Each structure stands twice: as C-alpha cells, then as structure tokens.
Amino acid sequence: MILANLSVPLLGIVDTAILGHLSDSRYLSAVAISTSLLAFMYWGFGFLRMGTTGASAQAHNDKEGAGLLIKALVFSWAIAALILLGGNLLGHIGLSIMNADEVLHPLAQSYLSIRLYSAPAVLGTYVVVGWLIGQQQTRWPLAIAVTSNILNIGLDYLFIIKWGYQSDGAAAASAISEYCGFCLALWSVRMPLARMLRLGIPQTWSYGPSLKTLFSSNLQLFIRTAALLFSIAFFTAQSAALGQNQLAANAILLQLMMISAYGLDGFAQAAEALVGEAYKRRDPNILMAVCRACTNYCAITAIAVSALLFLLKPLIINGMTDLPAVNGLLNEYYFWLVWLPLLCAPSYLLDGIYIGALKTRAMQWCMIFCVCAVYLPLWAATRHWGNHGLWLTLSVFNLARGISLATLFKQSVLKNLPARKSEVRYHP
C-alpha cells in the first residue's frame, strides 16, 4: 500500500514539475487553484474508498462482500452523475471566491471542465480500491495506481511538452489515465461482480449492509473529509492572496507534503483492513497488536521521510522549478515541509484505525473541532505573519487532529469492542 499510495501523488507532482518549468507561472498557479477545487468534487468523495474498506473488512462471507461492492459502485456513479451535471457551475462559483488573479480564471475553468469528465472513473476506482484493501488484496491497488500514473506521465510529456497544450494538456492526461485505471480496477473484481450479477439484481441487492447504514457512515465520512479539504482549499486561497509566485511555491510544497502523506497512509490502510478483521473476529488482542505494530512502523517511516526531505532539499527544489522567484520562496519556507511528516503521522494512522472500526461519527466531530476551534482561530491570530503564519496554522491543525483522535481512542474504539479474547497471541 505504501508503493501504491506513493504513485498516486505522482499524478500531481508530474503536472507540477512540468508546468513549473514552463516560461510562465500562470499555468502552474491555475492548476493549483483548479486542483484545490477538484479536491472538493473528487477527494471530497474519498469516503467512498474509506467507508468501503471498513465494511469490506468486516464482511462475514463472500456474498456479503460482493453485495457491498455492487451497492457502493451504484452509489458512486449516482454521485458522479451529479458532478457531471453541476460541476462546471460549482467550479465557476469556487473560482470567484478563491482570491485568484483574474488572468488565471480562464485557464483554471478550462482545466476543471476537462477533469470533470472523469468523475465516473475516479469515484468508481475509489470504491474498488477500498473494497480490495478491506479484502487484504493490496497488489491490485498497486497495479491500478502504477498503471494509471505511468500512463499519465507519458501523456503529460506528449500533451504539454510535445504539443504545447499547457494546463489543458495536464487535465486531458489526467482524465485519460483515470479511465484506464478504472478499467483495470473493474477487471480486478470481475469474478465477484459476475458471480453476484448471475444471481439477479434483486437477490444481489439483499446482500451486504443496508443502504441506510451505507449512507449514514458515508455521510459522516463526507462531512469529515469536506472539513479537511476546506482546510487545504482555505490554505490555497490565502496563498493566492499573497501573490502569484507565493501561490506557485506553496502549491509545490503542498504537492511534496502529499507524497509523504500518501506514503504514511500505507500503514493507515493496513490498519483499516486489520482492525476491521479484529472487529469481525470480536478480538481486542488482535486490535491492540495491529495498533502497536502500525504505530511503530509509522513512526520510523515518518522520521525517515523527514530526514530524506532535509537531506535532499537542493535536489528537490531545483527539480520542481527553475523560476527564480518561486525557487527563492521554496528555499525560505521549505523547513515547514521537513517537520510536517512527524506532526501529521499520528492523525493519518488514527484515521485508519477509526475507519477499520467504522467509528466514523467520532472522526467527523474531531475534524470539525480541529477546523473550527484550532485552524481558523490560529490563522486569524497569525495572519499578520504572512506565509509563515499560514504554514504554522496548517502544522498545528494536523497535530491537533492526531491529539483529538488519540484522546477519544478508548471511548470510541475500545469501549464498544466485545470482551471475548483469543487464546493465541497475535503477531502482525
């Protein structure tokens, strides 16, 4: 899962690196604004993966798991249809409140219009990948991610460098690669889908969690994810208010932060599947063994990631852009990026534990608390510090996420776990 996750931000990193070496920073800034808005329309529905993972891990038999997969796919395509109908309008409204320079609006709107066509593929892939993780079949998510991202790299080179389509080329490359990834995702689950569909739609629909249960848990995850993505979009909007070059520099640092986040999420996703298994087996020994193992490895990896970011600073900055103004800003604010993996790792891992246990309500309220009681008040108090205040706010916000989830761990995750214990020690 670490390998699969690390390939995901390549889709953004390759776009950023190629656009960062063009002669004008407008294209990079436009993509930064657009991808922030797409986060609400695509990543905002990341609950489709998270909610499917926990339910898949706790499914008691193959028919229950396959019924869940079909219901979640139908649910994802219904949401995709709404995105296709209203996405352009939402994008236009979003651009008007993002504090971006007017010159960026046409480029950003064009990028959004192209990327919206991939909504069915993106959301469908979320569901399939989540289901596969819950079934502990993690080789397929790796294959899906690597295939789509290798294709995206090739298409980026063709559309942007060879044909000169700039930000529109980046959008088209991403959309095509997302559909190819979804085709591979459907191929990976062809057997359970075919087996259930042979039973007929009415009987298939009777297996798996009820639509009410599925909707309830996904709604809580949606609210939690929307609050998280609001924090990133707010960060991007405030970056735009600081100027075009500052926006471009922060966009690069955010992309680099996403790489470490996706890598550390590998342990969170392992926890999702294994904690779900512990709940299915009604065994707190397994739960605590999984939590200890994932915590140890996640901490070691976070330290290693911060060390690599520190040691490779010149190589990373020069590789991302050769625009002098943006390069200078990257050097000034890079130290925030070095500390972020250490500050964020606890929240990533605890998210995975809560998802596996299907304790989505607690996740929702912790996130709302961190945004409303930590993130926004701290930004208001430090906004006169400029970009340093903005990065301090983001760092403390991520630290608060981990602290709040840890505080509720016993009450939310352990308290409701049945008391029956296995007689055999579990060593993950």
Coordinates of C-alpha atoms in Angstrom, one line a residue:
M1 CA 0.0 0.0 0.0
I2 CA 2.9 2.4 0.6
L3 CA 4.1 1.7 -3.0
A4 CA 0.5 2.1 -4.4
N5 CA 0.0 5.4 -2.4
L6 CA 3.3 6.9 -3.4
S7 CA 2.4 6.5 -7.0
V8 CA -0.9 8.5 -6.6
P9 CA 0.6 12.0 -5.9
L10 CA 2.9 11.4 -8.9
L11 CA -0.2 12.5 -11.0
G12 CA 0.0 15.9 -9.3
I13 CA 3.8 16.0 -9.0
V14 CA 4.4 15.4 -12.6
D15 CA 1.9 18.0 -13.7
T16 CA 3.5 20.4 -11.2
A17 CA 7.1 19.7 -12.2
I18 CA 6.4 20.0 -15.9
L19 CA 4.3 23.1 -15.6
G20 CA 6.9 24.6 -13.2
H21 CA 9.5 24.5 -15.9
L22 CA 7.4 26.5 -18.4
S23 CA 8.3 30.1 -19.0
D24 CA 5.2 31.5 -17.3
S25 CA 4.0 30.6 -13.7
R26 CA 0.3 31.3 -14.7
Y27 CA -0.2 27.6 -15.8
L28 CA 1.2 26.2 -12.5
S29 CA -0.9 28.7 -10.5
A30 CA -4.1 27.9 -12.5
V31 CA -3.6 24.2 -11.9
A32 CA -3.0 24.8 -8.2
I33 CA -6.4 26.7 -7.9
S34 CA -8.2 24.1 -10.0
T35 CA -6.9 21.0 -8.2
S36 CA -7.9 22.7 -4.9
L37 CA -11.5 23.0 -6.2
L38 CA -11.4 19.4 -7.6
A39 CA -10.5 18.2 -4.1
F40 CA -14.0 19.1 -3.0
M41 CA -15.6 17.4 -6.1
Y42 CA -13.3 14.3 -6.2
W43 CA -11.3 13.9 -3.0
G44 CA -14.3 15.1 -1.1
F45 CA -15.9 11.8 -2.1
G46 CA -12.9 9.8 -0.8
F47 CA -15.3 8.5 1.8
L48 CA -16.4 6.0 -0.9
R49 CA -13.0 4.3 -0.5
M50 CA -12.7 4.7 3.3
G51 CA -16.3 3.6 4.0
T52 CA -16.0 0.6 1.6
T53 CA -12.7 -0.5 3.2
G54 CA -14.1 -0.8 6.8
A55 CA -17.3 -2.5 5.7
S56 CA -15.4 -4.9 3.3
A57 CA -13.0 -5.9 6.1
Q58 CA -16.0 -6.7 8.4
A59 CA -18.0 -8.6 5.8
H60 CA -18.7 -12.1 7.1
N61 CA -18.7 -14.0 3.7
D62 CA -18.1 -13.6 0.0
K63 CA -21.7 -12.7 -0.8
E64 CA -21.9 -10.0 1.8
G65 CA -18.6 -8.5 0.5
A66 CA -19.7 -8.7 -3.2
G67 CA -23.1 -7.2 -2.4
L68 CA -21.3 -4.3 -0.7
L69 CA -19.2 -3.7 -3.8
I70 CA -22.1 -3.5 -6.1
K71 CA -24.1 -1.1 -3.9
A72 CA -21.1 1.1 -3.4
L73 CA -20.4 1.2 -7.2
V74 CA -24.0 2.2 -7.9
F75 CA -23.8 4.9 -5.1
S76 CA -20.5 6.2 -6.6
W77 CA -22.0 6.5 -10.1
A78 CA -25.1 8.4 -8.8
I79 CA -22.7 10.9 -7.2
A80 CA -20.7 11.1 -10.4
A81 CA -23.8 12.0 -12.4
L82 CA -24.5 14.9 -10.1
I83 CA -20.9 16.1 -10.5
L84 CA -21.2 16.0 -14.3
L85 CA -24.5 18.0 -14.1
G86 CA -23.4 20.7 -11.7
G87 CA -19.6 20.6 -11.6
N88 CA -18.9 23.5 -14.0
L89 CA -21.3 25.8 -12.1
L90 CA -19.6 24.8 -8.8
G91 CA -16.2 25.4 -10.4
H92 CA -17.2 28.9 -11.6
I93 CA -18.5 29.8 -8.1
G94 CA -15.4 28.4 -6.5
L95 CA -13.0 30.3 -8.7
S96 CA -14.9 33.5 -7.8
I97 CA -14.2 33.1 -4.1
M98 CA -10.6 31.8 -4.3
N99 CA -8.9 35.2 -4.4
A100 CA -7.1 34.3 -7.6
D101 CA -5.9 36.8 -10.1
E102 CA -8.5 37.3 -12.9
V103 CA -5.9 36.3 -15.5
L104 CA -5.9 32.7 -14.0
H105 CA -9.7 32.2 -14.3
P106 CA -9.9 31.1 -18.0
L107 CA -7.1 28.6 -17.6
A108 CA -8.4 27.2 -14.3
Q109 CA -12.0 26.9 -15.7
S110 CA -10.8 25.1 -18.8
Y111 CA -8.7 22.7 -16.7
L112 CA -11.8 22.0 -14.5
S113 CA -14.1 21.4 -17.4
I114 CA -11.8 18.7 -18.8
R115 CA -11.2 16.9 -15.5
L116 CA -14.9 16.7 -14.6
Y117 CA -15.5 14.2 -17.4
S118 CA -13.5 11.6 -15.4
A119 CA -15.9 11.7 -12.4
P120 CA -17.4 8.2 -13.0
A121 CA -13.9 6.7 -13.3
V122 CA -12.4 8.4 -10.3
L123 CA -15.3 7.6 -7.9
G124 CA -15.7 4.1 -9.2
T125 CA -12.0 3.4 -8.7
Y126 CA -12.3 4.7 -5.1
V127 CA -14.9 2.1 -4.4
V128 CA -13.0 -0.8 -6.0
V129 CA -9.7 0.1 -4.3
G130 CA -11.4 0.4 -0.9
W131 CA -13.0 -3.0 -1.3
L132 CA -9.8 -4.6 -2.3
I133 CA -7.9 -3.1 0.7
G134 CA -10.6 -4.4 3.0
Q135 CA -10.2 -7.9 1.5
Q136 CA -6.4 -7.5 2.0
Q137 CA -5.8 -7.8 -1.7
T138 CA -3.3 -4.9 -1.9
R139 CA -1.4 -6.0 -5.1
W140 CA -4.3 -4.8 -7.3
P141 CA -4.4 -1.3 -5.9
L142 CA -0.7 -1.1 -6.6
A143 CA -1.2 -2.2 -10.2
I144 CA -4.1 0.2 -10.7
A145 CA -2.1 3.2 -9.3
V146 CA 1.1 2.4 -11.1
T147 CA -0.6 1.8 -14.5
S148 CA -2.6 5.0 -14.4
N149 CA 0.3 7.1 -13.2
I150 CA 2.8 5.8 -15.7
L151 CA 0.3 6.5 -18.4
N152 CA -0.2 10.0 -17.0
I153 CA 3.5 10.7 -17.1
G154 CA 3.7 9.7 -20.7
L155 CA 0.6 11.7 -21.7
D156 CA 1.9 14.7 -19.8
Y157 CA 5.1 14.7 -21.8
L158 CA 3.1 14.3 -25.1
F159 CA 0.4 16.9 -24.4
I160 CA 2.4 19.5 -22.6
I161 CA 6.0 19.3 -23.9
K162 CA 5.4 18.0 -27.4
W163 CA 2.1 19.5 -28.4
G164 CA 2.2 22.6 -26.1
Y165 CA -1.3 22.3 -24.5
Q166 CA 0.0 23.6 -21.1
S167 CA -2.6 23.3 -18.3
D168 CA -5.3 21.8 -20.7
G169 CA -2.8 19.1 -21.6
A170 CA -2.2 18.2 -18.0
A171 CA -6.0 17.9 -17.5
A172 CA -6.5 15.7 -20.5
A173 CA -3.6 13.5 -19.5
S174 CA -5.1 13.0 -16.0
A175 CA -8.6 12.3 -17.3
I176 CA -7.5 9.6 -19.8
S177 CA -5.2 7.9 -17.3
E178 CA -8.0 7.9 -14.7
Y179 CA -10.4 6.0 -17.1
C180 CA -7.6 3.5 -17.9
G181 CA -7.1 2.9 -14.2
F182 CA -10.8 2.3 -13.7
C183 CA -10.9 -0.3 -16.5
L184 CA -8.1 -2.2 -14.7
A185 CA -10.0 -1.8 -11.4
L186 CA -13.1 -3.4 -12.8
W187 CA -11.0 -6.2 -14.3
S188 CA -9.6 -6.9 -10.8
V189 CA -13.1 -7.5 -9.4
R190 CA -14.6 -9.2 -12.4
M191 CA -15.1 -12.5 -10.6
P192 CA -17.2 -11.4 -7.6
L193 CA -19.2 -9.0 -9.8
A194 CA -20.0 -11.7 -12.3
R195 CA -20.9 -14.2 -9.6
M196 CA -23.3 -11.8 -7.9
L197 CA -24.9 -10.5 -11.1
R198 CA -25.7 -14.1 -12.1
L199 CA -27.9 -14.3 -9.0
G200 CA -30.0 -11.3 -10.3
I201 CA -30.2 -7.7 -9.2
P202 CA -33.0 -8.2 -6.5
Q203 CA -31.1 -11.1 -4.8
T204 CA -27.8 -9.3 -5.1
W205 CA -29.2 -6.2 -3.5
S206 CA -30.2 -8.2 -0.4
Y207 CA -26.6 -8.9 0.5
G208 CA -24.2 -6.5 2.2
P209 CA -25.0 -3.6 4.5
S210 CA -28.3 -1.8 4.1
L211 CA -28.4 1.4 2.0
K212 CA -29.3 3.3 5.2
T213 CA -26.2 2.0 7.0
L214 CA -24.0 2.7 4.0
F215 CA -25.4 6.2 3.6
S216 CA -25.1 7.0 7.3
S217 CA -21.4 6.0 7.6
N218 CA -20.5 7.6 4.3
L219 CA -22.3 10.9 5.2
Q220 CA -20.2 11.1 8.4
L221 CA -17.0 10.5 6.4
F222 CA -18.1 13.0 3.8
I223 CA -18.5 15.7 6.4
R224 CA -15.1 14.8 7.9
T225 CA -13.4 14.8 4.5
A226 CA -15.1 18.1 3.4
A227 CA -13.9 19.8 6.5
L228 CA -10.3 18.5 5.9
L229 CA -10.4 19.6 2.3
F230 CA -11.8 23.0 3.3
S231 CA -8.6 23.5 5.3
I232 CA -6.5 22.8 2.2
A233 CA -8.7 25.0 -0.1
F234 CA -8.5 27.8 2.5
F235 CA -4.8 27.4 2.6
T236 CA -4.6 27.7 -1.2
A237 CA -6.9 30.7 -1.2
Q238 CA -4.8 32.5 1.4
S239 CA -1.7 31.6 -0.6
A240 CA -3.3 33.2 -3.7
A241 CA -4.0 36.4 -1.8
L242 CA -0.2 36.6 -1.1
G243 CA 0.6 36.7 -4.8
Q244 CA 1.0 34.5 -7.9
N245 CA 4.6 33.4 -7.1
Q246 CA 3.7 32.7 -3.5
L247 CA 0.8 30.6 -4.7
A248 CA 3.1 28.6 -7.0
A249 CA 5.6 28.0 -4.3
N250 CA 3.0 26.8 -1.8
A251 CA 1.4 24.6 -4.5
I252 CA 4.8 22.8 -4.9
L253 CA 5.2 22.4 -1.1
L254 CA 1.7 21.0 -0.8
Q255 CA 2.4 18.5 -3.5
L256 CA 5.5 17.4 -1.7
M257 CA 3.6 17.2 1.5
M258 CA 1.0 14.9 -0.2
I259 CA 3.8 12.5 -1.2
S260 CA 4.7 11.9 2.4
A261 CA 1.1 11.8 3.4
Y262 CA 0.3 9.1 0.8
G263 CA 3.3 7.1 1.8
L264 CA 2.5 7.1 5.6
D265 CA -1.1 6.3 4.7
G266 CA 0.1 2.8 3.7
F267 CA 0.2 1.9 7.4
A268 CA -3.2 3.6 8.0
Q269 CA -4.7 1.4 5.3
A270 CA -3.1 -1.7 6.7
A271 CA -4.7 -0.7 10.0
E272 CA -8.1 -0.3 8.2
A273 CA -8.1 -3.8 7.0
L274 CA -6.7 -5.5 10.1
V275 CA -8.7 -3.5 12.6
G276 CA -11.8 -4.4 10.6
E277 CA -10.7 -8.1 10.9
A278 CA -10.3 -7.7 14.6
Y279 CA -13.9 -6.4 14.9
K280 CA -15.2 -9.2 12.7
R281 CA -13.4 -11.7 15.0
R282 CA -14.5 -9.8 18.1
D283 CA -11.0 -9.9 19.4
P284 CA -9.4 -6.9 21.2
N285 CA -6.0 -8.7 21.3
I286 CA -5.7 -8.5 17.5
L287 CA -6.8 -4.9 17.6
M288 CA -4.1 -3.8 20.1
A289 CA -1.4 -5.9 18.3
V290 CA -2.3 -4.2 15.0
C291 CA -2.3 -0.7 16.6
R292 CA 1.1 -1.3 18.2
A293 CA 2.7 -2.7 15.1
C294 CA 1.4 0.1 12.8
T295 CA 2.4 2.8 15.3
N296 CA 6.0 1.5 15.5
Y297 CA 6.4 1.3 11.7
C298 CA 4.6 4.6 11.0
A299 CA 6.9 6.4 13.5
I300 CA 10.0 5.0 12.0
T301 CA 8.8 5.9 8.5
A302 CA 7.9 9.4 9.4
I303 CA 11.4 10.0 10.9
A304 CA 12.9 8.6 7.7
V305 CA 10.7 10.8 5.4
S306 CA 11.6 14.0 7.3
A307 CA 15.3 13.1 7.2
L308 CA 15.1 12.5 3.4
L309 CA 13.3 15.8 2.8
F310 CA 16.0 17.6 4.8
L311 CA 18.9 15.9 3.0
L312 CA 17.5 16.2 -0.5
K313 CA 16.4 19.8 -0.2
P314 CA 18.5 21.2 -3.1
L315 CA 17.8 18.4 -5.4
I316 CA 14.0 18.5 -4.7
I317 CA 13.7 22.3 -5.1
N318 CA 15.7 22.5 -8.3
G319 CA 13.9 19.6 -9.7
M320 CA 10.5 21.2 -9.2
T321 CA 11.0 24.6 -10.8
D322 CA 13.6 26.8 -12.4
L323 CA 11.6 30.0 -12.0
P324 CA 14.0 32.2 -9.8
A325 CA 11.2 33.9 -7.8
V326 CA 9.4 30.7 -7.0
N327 CA 12.7 28.9 -6.3
G328 CA 13.7 31.6 -3.7
L329 CA 10.3 31.3 -1.9
L330 CA 10.7 27.5 -1.8
N331 CA 14.0 27.8 0.0
E332 CA 12.5 30.3 2.5
Y333 CA 9.6 28.1 3.6
Y334 CA 11.0 24.6 3.0
F335 CA 11.7 23.9 6.7
W336 CA 7.9 23.7 7.3
L337 CA 7.8 20.7 4.9
V338 CA 10.5 18.9 6.8
W339 CA 8.6 18.9 10.1
L340 CA 5.2 18.0 8.7
P341 CA 5.6 14.2 8.4
L342 CA 6.3 14.0 12.1
L343 CA 3.4 16.2 13.0
C344 CA 0.9 14.5 10.7
A345 CA 1.8 10.8 11.1
P346 CA -0.4 10.2 14.3
S347 CA -3.5 11.6 12.6
Y348 CA -3.0 9.5 9.5
L349 CA -2.6 6.3 11.4
L350 CA -5.5 7.0 13.8
D351 CA -7.8 7.8 10.8
G352 CA -7.0 4.3 9.5
I353 CA -7.8 2.7 12.9
Y354 CA -11.1 4.5 13.2
I355 CA -12.1 3.7 9.6
G356 CA -11.4 -0.1 10.2
A357 CA -13.6 0.1 13.3
L358 CA -16.3 2.0 11.4
K359 CA -16.2 4.7 14.1
T360 CA -16.9 7.4 11.6
R361 CA -19.0 9.7 13.9
A362 CA -16.0 10.3 16.2
M363 CA -13.8 11.1 13.1
Q364 CA -16.4 13.6 12.0
W365 CA -16.6 15.5 15.2
C366 CA -12.9 15.5 15.8
M367 CA -12.3 17.1 12.4
I368 CA -15.0 19.7 12.9
F369 CA -13.5 20.6 16.2
C370 CA -10.0 20.9 14.8
V371 CA -11.1 23.2 11.9
C372 CA -13.4 25.4 14.0
A373 CA -11.5 25.6 17.3
V374 CA -7.9 25.3 16.1
Y375 CA -7.3 26.0 12.4
L376 CA -9.4 29.1 11.8
P377 CA -8.7 30.9 15.2
L378 CA -5.0 30.3 14.9
W379 CA -5.0 31.6 11.3
A380 CA -6.8 34.7 12.4
A381 CA -4.2 35.2 15.2
T382 CA -1.2 34.7 13.0
R383 CA -2.3 36.1 9.6
H384 CA -0.1 39.2 10.1
W385 CA 2.9 36.8 10.0
G386 CA 2.2 36.2 6.2
N387 CA 3.1 32.8 4.8
H388 CA 4.9 31.7 7.9
G389 CA 1.7 32.1 9.8
L390 CA -0.2 30.2 7.2
W391 CA 2.2 27.2 7.5
L392 CA 2.2 27.3 11.3
T393 CA -1.6 27.1 11.2
L394 CA -1.6 24.1 8.9
S395 CA 1.1 22.4 11.0
V396 CA -0.7 22.9 14.3
F397 CA -4.0 21.8 12.7
N398 CA -2.6 18.5 11.7
L399 CA -1.0 17.9 15.1
A400 CA -4.4 18.7 16.8
R401 CA -6.1 16.1 14.6
G402 CA -3.9 13.4 16.0
I403 CA -4.3 14.6 19.6
S404 CA -8.1 14.7 19.4
L405 CA -8.4 11.2 17.9
A406 CA -6.0 9.8 20.4
T407 CA -8.0 11.3 23.2
L408 CA -11.1 9.5 22.1
F409 CA -9.4 6.2 21.3
K410 CA -10.5 4.2 24.4
Q411 CA -14.0 5.7 24.4
S412 CA -14.7 5.2 20.7
V413 CA -12.6 2.3 19.5
L414 CA -12.0 0.0 22.6
K415 CA -15.2 0.7 24.6
N416 CA -17.6 -0.9 22.2
L417 CA -15.4 -3.9 21.2
P418 CA -16.8 -7.1 22.7
A419 CA -14.8 -8.5 25.6
R420 CA -14.2 -12.0 24.2
K421 CA -10.4 -12.5 23.7
S422 CA -8.5 -15.1 21.7
E423 CA -6.3 -17.6 23.5
V424 CA -3.5 -17.2 20.9
R425 CA -1.2 -14.2 20.8
Y426 CA -1.3 -12.3 17.5
H427 CA 1.9 -11.1 15.9
P428 CA 1.1 -9.0 12.8

